[in-house]
Short mmCIF file of C-alpha atoms in Angstrom, two decimals:
data_model
loop_
_atom_site.label_atom_id
_atom_site.label_comp_id
_atom_site.label_asym_id
_atom_site.label_seq_id
_atom_site.Cartn_x
_atom_site.Cartn_y
_atom_site.Cartn_z
CA MET A 83 88.13 116.21 93.46
CA SER A 84 88.68 117.33 97.05
CA ILE A 85 89.93 120.02 99.40
CA PHE A 86 93.39 118.65 98.69
CA ASP A 87 93.56 119.68 95.03
CA GLY A 88 90.55 121.97 94.57
CA LYS A 89 89.05 119.80 91.83
CA ARG A 90 85.85 117.81 91.75
CA LEU A 91 85.08 114.41 90.27
CA LYS A 92 83.20 114.49 86.99
CA ALA A 93 79.98 112.65 86.28
CA GLN A 94 81.73 110.75 83.48
CA ASP A 95 84.18 109.32 86.05
CA LEU A 96 81.38 107.73 88.07
CA ASP A 97 79.43 105.60 85.59
CA LEU A 98 76.09 106.75 87.01
CA PRO A 99 72.87 104.84 86.15
CA VAL A 100 71.41 108.08 84.82
CA GLY A 101 68.21 106.67 83.35
CA ALA A 102 67.34 104.83 86.54
CA LEU A 103 68.06 107.89 88.67
CA ARG A 104 65.76 110.01 86.53
CA ARG A 105 62.96 107.44 86.74
CA GLY A 106 63.26 107.25 90.53
CA TYR A 107 64.14 103.56 90.34
CA TYR A 108 66.48 103.86 93.36
CA ALA A 109 64.29 106.34 95.26
CA ASP A 110 62.28 105.57 98.36
CA ARG A 111 58.71 105.34 97.11
CA TYR A 112 57.49 108.36 99.04
CA PHE A 113 59.83 110.60 97.06
CA ALA A 114 58.43 109.22 93.82
CA ASN A 115 54.93 109.85 95.22
CA SER A 116 55.94 113.43 96.01
CA ARG A 117 57.11 114.03 92.47
CA GLN A 118 53.92 112.54 91.09
CA MET A 119 51.81 114.79 93.32
CA LEU A 120 53.71 117.94 92.47
CA THR A 121 53.62 117.18 88.75
CA ALA A 122 49.87 116.66 88.85
CA LEU A 123 49.30 119.80 90.91
CA ALA A 124 51.42 121.85 88.53
CA SER A 125 49.41 120.51 85.59
CA GLU A 126 46.16 121.46 87.32
CA GLY A 127 47.41 124.93 88.22
CA TYR A 128 46.58 124.21 91.86
CA ARG A 129 47.09 127.03 94.38
CA TYR A 130 47.39 126.39 98.11
CA ARG A 131 43.99 126.02 99.80
CA GLY A 132 44.98 124.81 103.28
CA THR A 133 44.69 126.39 106.73
CA ASN A 134 48.18 128.00 106.62
CA PRO A 135 49.11 127.01 110.24
CA ARG A 136 52.27 129.15 110.25
CA GLY A 137 50.52 132.24 108.93
CA ILE A 138 52.62 132.72 105.80
CA THR A 139 51.76 135.87 103.86
CA GLY A 140 50.73 135.19 100.28
CA ALA A 141 50.13 131.49 100.87
CA ASP A 142 46.87 131.57 98.89
CA LYS A 143 48.82 132.46 95.75
CA LEU A 144 51.39 129.67 96.14
CA LYS A 145 51.54 127.22 93.22
CA VAL A 146 52.52 124.18 95.25
CA GLY A 147 53.33 122.07 92.20
CA GLU A 148 56.05 124.56 91.24
CA ILE A 149 57.32 125.28 94.72
CA GLU A 150 60.96 126.18 95.18
CA VAL A 151 62.66 124.98 98.32
CA GLU A 152 65.93 125.26 100.15
CA ALA A 153 67.08 121.81 101.23
CA GLN A 154 70.04 121.28 103.52
CA ILE A 155 71.99 118.06 103.94
CA PHE A 156 73.94 117.36 107.13
CA ASN A 157 75.38 114.43 109.03
CA ARG A 158 74.99 113.26 112.61
CA ARG A 159 78.09 111.27 113.48
CA SER A 160 79.63 112.42 116.75
CA PRO A 161 82.03 113.92 117.35
CA PHE A 162 83.13 114.36 113.73
CA ALA A 163 83.02 112.88 110.26
CA VAL A 164 85.33 112.99 107.25
CA ILE A 165 83.00 113.97 104.44
CA ALA A 166 83.09 111.96 101.22
CA GLY A 167 80.62 111.41 98.39
CA VAL A 168 79.84 115.10 97.78
CA ASP A 169 81.10 114.99 94.20
CA HIS A 170 79.02 111.89 93.53
CA ALA A 171 75.95 113.68 94.91
CA LEU A 172 76.62 116.72 92.73
CA ALA A 173 77.00 114.51 89.68
CA GLN A 174 73.57 113.04 90.39
CA LEU A 175 72.08 116.54 90.54
CA ARG A 176 73.83 117.45 87.30
CA CYS A 177 72.63 114.40 85.39
CA ALA A 178 69.20 113.68 86.88
CA THR A 179 67.59 117.00 87.87
CA GLY A 180 64.55 117.64 85.71
CA PHE A 181 61.29 116.06 84.63
CA TYR A 182 59.63 114.07 81.86
CA ASP A 183 57.29 116.08 79.63
CA GLU A 184 53.95 114.85 78.27
CA ASP A 185 55.75 112.96 75.50
CA GLN A 186 58.10 111.34 78.05
CA ASN A 187 61.07 113.35 76.86
CA TRP A 188 63.53 114.29 79.56
CA VAL A 189 63.75 118.02 80.31
CA GLU A 190 66.89 118.84 82.29
CA THR A 191 66.66 121.73 84.74
CA TRP A 192 69.95 121.53 86.62
CA ARG A 193 70.83 125.02 85.40
CA ASP A 194 68.00 126.38 87.57
CA LEU A 195 69.48 125.00 90.79
CA GLU A 196 71.56 127.06 93.19
CA ILE A 197 73.92 124.82 95.12
CA ASP A 198 76.50 125.34 97.83
CA ALA A 199 78.62 122.42 99.00
CA VAL A 200 81.74 121.53 100.90
CA GLN A 201 84.50 119.68 99.12
CA ASP A 202 85.21 116.01 99.71
CA GLY A 203 87.67 115.59 102.55
CA ALA A 204 86.17 118.32 104.74
CA LEU A 205 85.51 117.66 108.42
CA THR A 206 82.19 118.33 110.10
CA TYR A 207 81.43 118.16 113.80
CA TYR A 208 78.21 117.19 115.54
CA ALA A 209 77.43 117.48 119.25
CA GLY A 210 74.08 115.72 119.25
CA ASP A 211 71.69 118.63 118.63
CA PRO A 212 69.94 118.48 115.21
CA ARG A 213 69.25 122.21 115.53
CA GLN A 214 72.99 122.88 115.47
CA VAL A 215 74.41 121.23 112.37
CA SER A 216 77.13 121.82 109.80
CA THR A 217 75.56 121.48 106.38
CA VAL A 218 77.52 119.79 103.60
CA ILE A 219 75.19 120.57 100.68
CA GLU A 220 72.47 123.20 100.29
CA ILE A 221 70.12 123.03 97.29
CA ARG A 222 67.70 125.74 96.18
CA GLY A 223 65.30 125.09 93.33
CA SER A 224 62.13 123.36 92.20
CA TYR A 225 61.58 120.49 94.61
CA ARG A 226 59.72 118.45 91.99
CA ASP A 227 62.86 118.31 89.86
CA PHE A 228 65.21 116.75 92.41
CA ALA A 229 62.91 115.09 94.97
CA VAL A 230 63.64 111.53 93.81
CA LEU A 231 67.39 112.03 94.25
CA GLU A 232 67.26 112.35 98.03
CA THR A 233 67.62 108.62 98.69
CA THR A 234 70.66 108.12 96.47
CA ILE A 235 72.35 111.35 97.50
CA LEU A 236 72.02 110.51 101.19
CA GLY A 237 73.06 106.93 100.47
CA VAL A 238 76.33 107.76 98.78
CA LEU A 239 77.17 110.45 101.34
CA SER A 240 76.44 108.09 104.23
CA ARG A 241 78.44 105.20 102.83
CA ALA A 242 81.45 107.13 101.59
CA SER A 243 81.69 109.35 104.69
CA ARG A 244 81.32 106.33 106.98
CA ILE A 245 84.18 104.55 105.27
CA ALA A 246 86.36 107.67 105.16
CA THR A 247 85.78 108.28 108.87
CA ASN A 248 86.38 104.64 109.77
CA VAL A 249 89.66 104.69 107.85
CA TYR A 250 90.69 107.98 109.45
CA GLU A 251 90.11 106.58 112.94
CA VAL A 252 92.14 103.46 112.11
CA LEU A 253 94.97 105.65 110.80
CA GLN A 254 94.95 107.51 114.10
CA ALA A 255 95.10 104.23 116.00
CA ALA A 256 97.90 102.95 113.75
CA ALA A 257 100.06 105.95 114.64
CA GLY A 258 101.02 106.72 111.07
CA LYS A 259 101.64 103.18 109.82
CA THR A 260 100.38 102.07 106.44
CA VAL A 261 96.86 100.65 106.21
CA LEU A 262 96.00 98.42 103.26
CA PHE A 263 92.37 98.85 102.14
CA PHE A 264 91.11 95.28 101.82
CA PRO A 265 87.28 95.16 102.08
CA ALA A 266 86.41 94.41 98.44
CA ARG A 267 85.41 90.82 99.18
CA PHE A 268 82.81 91.96 101.70
CA ASP A 269 80.56 93.93 99.38
CA LEU A 270 79.23 94.45 95.86
CA PRO A 271 81.77 95.16 93.12
CA GLU A 272 79.82 98.26 92.09
CA ALA A 273 80.78 99.90 95.40
CA GLN A 274 84.53 99.47 95.04
CA ALA A 275 85.32 102.73 93.25
CA ILE A 276 83.55 105.06 95.69
CA ASP A 277 84.80 103.01 98.66
CA GLY A 278 88.40 103.27 97.50
CA TYR A 279 87.96 106.98 96.89
CA ALA A 280 86.71 107.41 100.47
CA TYR A 281 89.81 105.55 101.71
CA TRP A 282 92.06 107.84 99.65
CA LEU A 283 90.34 110.93 101.05
CA ALA A 284 90.93 109.69 104.61
CA LEU A 285 94.65 109.27 103.90
CA ARG A 286 94.86 112.77 102.47
CA ARG A 287 92.96 114.19 105.43
CA PHE A 288 95.27 112.36 107.83
CA HIS A 289 98.28 113.81 106.01
CA ARG A 290 96.86 117.32 106.24
CA ASP A 291 96.13 116.99 109.94
CA THR A 292 99.31 115.21 111.06
CA GLY A 293 101.95 115.86 108.41
CA ILE A 294 102.36 112.09 107.96
CA ALA A 295 102.21 111.13 104.28
CA LEU A 296 101.10 107.55 103.61
CA LYS A 297 101.05 105.73 100.30
CA PRO A 298 97.51 104.60 99.42
CA LEU A 299 97.29 100.83 99.05
CA ALA A 300 94.04 99.31 97.81
CA SER A 301 93.61 95.70 96.79
CA THR A 302 91.74 96.18 93.49
CA ASP A 303 92.13 98.40 90.46
CA ALA A 304 88.52 99.53 90.83
CA GLN A 305 89.14 100.80 94.36
CA ALA A 306 92.03 102.90 93.08
CA SER A 307 90.35 104.11 89.91
CA LEU A 308 89.09 107.50 91.10
CA TRP A 309 92.54 108.52 92.33
CA ARG A 310 94.22 107.14 89.22
CA GLY A 311 95.99 104.37 91.10
CA ALA A 312 96.18 100.60 90.78
CA GLY A 313 95.51 97.64 93.03
CA ALA A 314 98.35 96.31 95.17
CA GLY A 315 99.03 92.81 96.47
CA THR A 316 101.14 89.68 96.10
CA ILE A 317 99.82 86.12 96.52
CA PRO A 318 96.74 84.48 98.05
CA HIS A 319 96.74 81.25 100.03
CA ALA A 320 95.39 79.53 96.92
CA MET A 321 98.66 80.17 95.10
CA ILE A 322 100.63 78.39 97.81
CA ALA A 323 98.23 75.47 97.55
CA CYS A 324 99.04 75.31 93.84
CA PHE A 325 102.67 74.83 94.87
CA LEU A 326 101.72 71.98 97.21
CA ALA A 327 102.10 74.10 100.39
CA ASP A 328 105.64 75.13 99.39
CA SER A 329 105.58 78.79 100.41
CA VAL A 330 109.23 79.32 99.52
CA GLU A 331 109.01 77.98 95.96
CA THR A 332 105.86 80.04 95.49
CA MET A 333 107.77 83.21 96.36
CA VAL A 334 110.79 82.27 94.28
CA GLN A 335 108.58 81.88 91.23
CA PHE A 336 106.70 85.07 92.11
CA ALA A 337 110.03 86.90 92.13
CA CYS A 338 110.91 85.40 88.76
CA GLN A 339 107.59 86.02 87.03
CA ILE A 340 106.12 89.22 88.47
CA SER A 341 107.27 92.73 87.56
CA LEU A 342 109.63 94.62 89.83
CA ASP A 343 107.02 97.20 90.81
CA ARG A 344 105.15 94.52 92.78
CA PRO A 345 106.46 94.01 96.32
CA ARG A 346 107.67 90.55 97.28
CA ILE A 347 105.63 89.73 100.38
CA LEU A 348 105.41 86.19 101.72
CA LEU A 349 102.06 85.02 103.06
CA ALA A 350 103.67 83.28 106.00
CA ASP A 351 100.84 81.43 107.75
CA PHE A 352 99.89 78.72 105.23
CA ASN A 353 101.70 76.00 107.20
CA ASN A 354 101.08 77.66 110.57
CA ASP A 355 104.82 78.14 111.04
CA ALA A 356 105.51 81.78 110.28
CA VAL A 357 109.04 81.73 111.65
CA ALA A 358 110.20 78.70 109.66
CA ASP A 359 108.63 79.82 106.39
CA SER A 360 109.83 83.40 106.77
CA ARG A 361 113.40 82.36 107.45
CA ALA A 362 113.29 79.84 104.61
CA ALA A 363 112.15 82.50 102.16
CA LEU A 364 114.94 84.83 103.24
CA THR A 365 117.44 81.98 102.89
CA ALA A 366 116.20 81.21 99.36
CA PHE A 367 116.32 84.87 98.26
CA TRP A 368 119.69 85.73 99.78
CA PRO A 369 122.07 84.09 97.24
CA HIS A 370 120.31 85.88 94.38
CA TYR A 371 120.33 89.17 96.26
CA ALA A 372 124.00 88.82 97.19
CA ALA A 373 124.93 88.10 93.57
CA ALA A 374 122.99 91.15 92.40
CA TYR A 375 124.69 93.28 95.05
CA GLN A 376 128.14 92.19 93.98
CA ALA A 377 127.27 92.84 90.32
CA SER A 378 125.71 96.25 91.09
CA ASP A 379 122.55 94.93 89.45
CA GLY A 380 119.74 97.27 90.55
CA ALA A 381 117.03 95.22 88.89
CA GLY A 382 118.30 92.06 90.57
CA LEU A 383 118.33 93.75 93.95
CA ALA A 384 114.69 94.76 93.48
CA ARG A 385 113.70 91.30 92.24
CA TRP A 386 115.25 89.45 95.16
CA ARG A 387 114.45 91.76 98.04
CA LEU A 388 111.92 90.08 100.33
CA ASN A 389 109.95 93.21 101.06
CA GLY A 390 107.83 91.70 103.75
CA VAL A 391 106.01 88.81 105.36
CA ARG A 392 102.28 88.86 106.04
CA LEU A 393 100.89 87.20 109.14
CA ASP A 394 97.29 86.08 108.70
CA THR A 395 97.03 83.18 111.20
CA SER A 396 93.49 81.97 111.80
CA ALA A 397 91.99 83.09 115.10
CA ASN A 398 91.58 79.50 116.31
CA LEU A 399 95.20 78.47 115.61
CA ARG A 400 98.39 79.03 117.56
CA ASP A 401 101.47 79.43 115.40
CA ARG A 402 104.00 76.62 115.91
CA SER A 403 106.69 79.09 116.89
CA LEU A 404 104.80 80.09 120.04
CA PRO A 405 104.54 78.32 123.42
CA ALA A 406 101.44 76.32 124.29
CA GLU A 407 100.00 79.01 126.53
CA ALA A 408 100.34 81.74 123.92
CA GLU A 409 97.42 83.59 122.36
CA THR A 410 95.95 82.17 119.16
CA GLY A 411 95.71 84.04 115.87
CA VAL A 412 97.88 87.00 114.97
CA SER A 413 99.10 88.40 118.28
CA PRO A 414 101.69 90.94 119.40
CA GLN A 415 103.78 88.01 120.71
CA LEU A 416 103.78 86.40 117.27
CA VAL A 417 104.88 89.67 115.68
CA PHE A 418 107.74 90.06 118.16
CA THR A 419 108.79 86.45 117.57
CA VAL A 420 108.78 86.77 113.78
CA ARG A 421 110.62 90.10 113.94
CA GLU A 422 113.42 88.56 115.96
CA ALA A 423 113.62 85.57 113.61
CA LEU A 424 113.83 87.82 110.57
CA ASN A 425 116.50 90.03 112.10
CA ASN A 426 118.72 87.09 113.01
CA ALA A 427 118.17 84.83 109.99
CA TRP A 428 121.48 85.79 108.36
CA GLU A 429 123.48 84.53 111.34
CA SER A 430 122.89 80.92 110.26
CA TRP A 431 124.17 81.56 106.73
CA ASP A 432 127.71 81.22 105.48
CA VAL A 433 128.14 84.92 104.72
CA PRO A 434 131.54 86.34 103.74
CA ARG A 435 132.68 88.98 106.21
CA ALA A 436 132.52 91.64 103.51
CA LEU A 437 128.81 90.99 103.04
CA GLU A 438 127.76 90.68 106.67
CA SER A 439 126.37 94.21 106.89
CA VAL A 440 124.53 93.67 103.61
CA ALA A 441 123.00 90.44 104.89
CA ARG A 442 122.02 92.08 108.16
CA GLU A 443 120.29 94.95 106.31
CA PHE A 444 118.64 92.48 103.92
CA CYS A 445 117.00 90.67 106.84
CA ARG A 446 116.15 93.69 108.96
CA GLY A 447 114.62 95.40 105.94
CA THR A 448 111.92 92.75 105.63
CA GLN A 449 108.74 94.33 106.96
CA ILE A 450 105.85 92.70 108.80
CA VAL A 451 102.27 93.05 107.58
CA VAL A 452 99.42 91.78 109.75
CA SER A 453 95.87 91.00 108.63
CA GLY A 454 92.84 88.97 109.61
CA GLY A 455 90.08 90.51 111.74
CA PHE A 456 91.80 93.81 112.48
CA ASN A 457 89.75 96.84 113.49
CA MET A 458 90.47 100.14 115.24
CA GLU A 459 90.48 98.62 118.73
CA ARG A 460 92.80 95.79 117.76
CA VAL A 461 95.19 98.10 115.95
CA ALA A 462 95.25 100.34 119.02
CA ARG A 463 96.14 97.35 121.18
CA PHE A 464 99.07 96.33 118.94
CA GLU A 465 100.37 99.90 118.96
CA ARG A 466 99.91 100.21 122.72
CA GLU A 467 101.96 97.04 123.23
CA GLY A 468 104.64 98.20 120.82
CA ALA A 469 104.28 95.30 118.39
CA PRO A 470 106.78 95.84 115.54
CA VAL A 471 104.13 95.94 112.81
CA ASP A 472 104.94 97.90 109.67
CA SER A 473 101.49 97.88 108.10
CA TYR A 474 97.96 96.65 108.72
CA GLY A 475 95.67 94.95 106.20
CA ILE A 476 92.08 95.72 107.13
CA GLY A 477 88.89 94.58 105.45
CA SER A 478 85.35 94.36 106.79
CA ALA A 479 85.99 96.65 109.78
CA LEU A 480 86.35 99.60 107.43
CA LEU A 481 82.78 98.99 106.25
CA SER A 482 81.51 98.86 109.85
CA ASN A 483 78.03 100.34 110.23
CA ASP A 484 77.01 100.12 113.86
CA ARG A 485 75.61 102.73 116.21
CA ARG A 486 79.04 104.25 116.82
CA SER A 487 80.35 104.22 113.27
CA ASN A 488 77.22 105.08 111.29
CA VAL A 489 77.26 108.41 109.46
CA ASP A 490 73.59 109.32 109.36
CA PHE A 491 72.89 112.00 106.74
CA THR A 492 69.61 113.86 106.62
CA MET A 493 68.06 116.17 104.04
CA ASP A 494 65.66 118.77 105.45
CA VAL A 495 63.65 121.35 103.59
CA VAL A 496 64.26 124.39 105.80
CA ARG A 497 62.90 127.20 103.60
CA VAL A 498 60.32 127.60 100.83
CA LYS A 499 59.76 130.47 98.45
CA VAL A 500 56.35 132.15 98.79
CA ALA A 501 55.42 135.27 96.79
CA GLY A 502 59.06 135.71 95.81
CA GLU A 503 60.36 135.60 99.39
CA TRP A 504 62.22 132.83 101.21
CA VAL A 505 60.27 131.74 104.29
CA ASP A 506 61.61 129.52 107.09
CA MET A 507 59.81 126.16 106.98
CA PRO A 508 61.74 123.54 108.97
CA LYS A 509 59.95 120.75 110.80
CA ALA A 510 59.71 121.12 114.57
CA GLY A 511 63.04 120.56 116.28
CA ARG A 512 65.11 121.60 113.26
CA GLN A 513 66.36 124.87 111.86
CA ALA A 514 68.51 126.09 109.00
CA GLY A 515 72.19 125.46 109.57
CA ASP A 516 75.33 126.80 108.01
CA ASN A 517 78.94 125.93 107.37
CA PRO A 518 81.76 128.36 106.49
CA ASP A 519 83.30 125.67 104.28
CA LEU A 520 80.36 125.82 101.83
CA GLU A 521 81.17 127.18 98.39
CA ARG A 522 79.03 127.87 95.34
CA VAL A 523 79.01 125.00 92.84
CA ASP A 524 78.84 125.41 89.06
CA LEU A 525 77.19 122.19 87.90
CA SER A 526 78.33 122.86 84.32
CA GLU A 527 81.82 121.89 85.51
CA ILE A 528 80.66 118.56 86.93
CA PHE A 529 79.80 116.73 83.70
#
């Protein structure tokens, strides 16, 4: 699966559109044209008849339709990228390398490929010179048989590595706090599994590099599927609307109806009064929690622990708990204000002296989750200002694909085999690269 466990994803885990990949349905048309040309030339027995501008010995004997190439794949995100999508690319090569014979039967030729690749989760660095690159996959074999896979291989590598790197940078900005992966609503459902896998890889990479272990939290089951997890979450605004804007009753019924493995987190902004609704929820939960504590009821303690409150105030609104000149939306000031209100909520209750420390811990243990328009820069600001955030919910920013965040992968043919010898054949301005993290891949283990 990754550098973290030494295992790779299998093709059967990925639900690949194998037939469409083989037909070139997802390929840029010029790759399909290339395959058509090479197939026709092979059928004709064509041998190279050009001017041989690089003076290659034995060129006149080259059967172009059957040419073997060495293709290298590398990325150009500076200064680094967390690599993801390699296993998906290898699965494509395993399932869709080959050709259709004259009777339109598929002939698989993946066994004839020689492939070296890094594992998902590796880091590569790029300083801006395409002649100095760290390759992530190298493929040697008949170009005709894998030409139409270039588009989809580069596509999955670019997308997954972009998301993994975006997540990694947010984790750095968050200084080791939990980041909930919440971008499912911003893209096609078919992308959720590979996106969630990229997120998981970034968390594992962050752990390896910093020693900080973070629990992966994705919002859908599909996002968590490739790391054998499950979606996490509590209630949407719509559920509070079903309870006629009664946030507290919504959470009471959530606690009653939903299994104990689901955290009890209040969505505190529905009425634009995060302090009042947060304190009210704590007040409603406390008698049940106190009774469970006195009865040594572990299940009751889990059921009636308000694990957190989520602040998701719209950017154009100012929470009622803040002064008129305060910033709108979710701000560090709002987080500080809610934190203080949570910590002190128990002081207004009639708590027996023997339970005061329990009540204090009950309130102080309620975490604060923030969401709504967060990105790396905004997270960095909250951390710089010391806002007492426990975790960040981040959506569309993790899919960001601008000039800074784009992970641009390229496949170059850098060598061709002529008269049994490998000959350098990169385009001008490129050359064969290398990467000590490359390892030989046995595609028979990928299916």
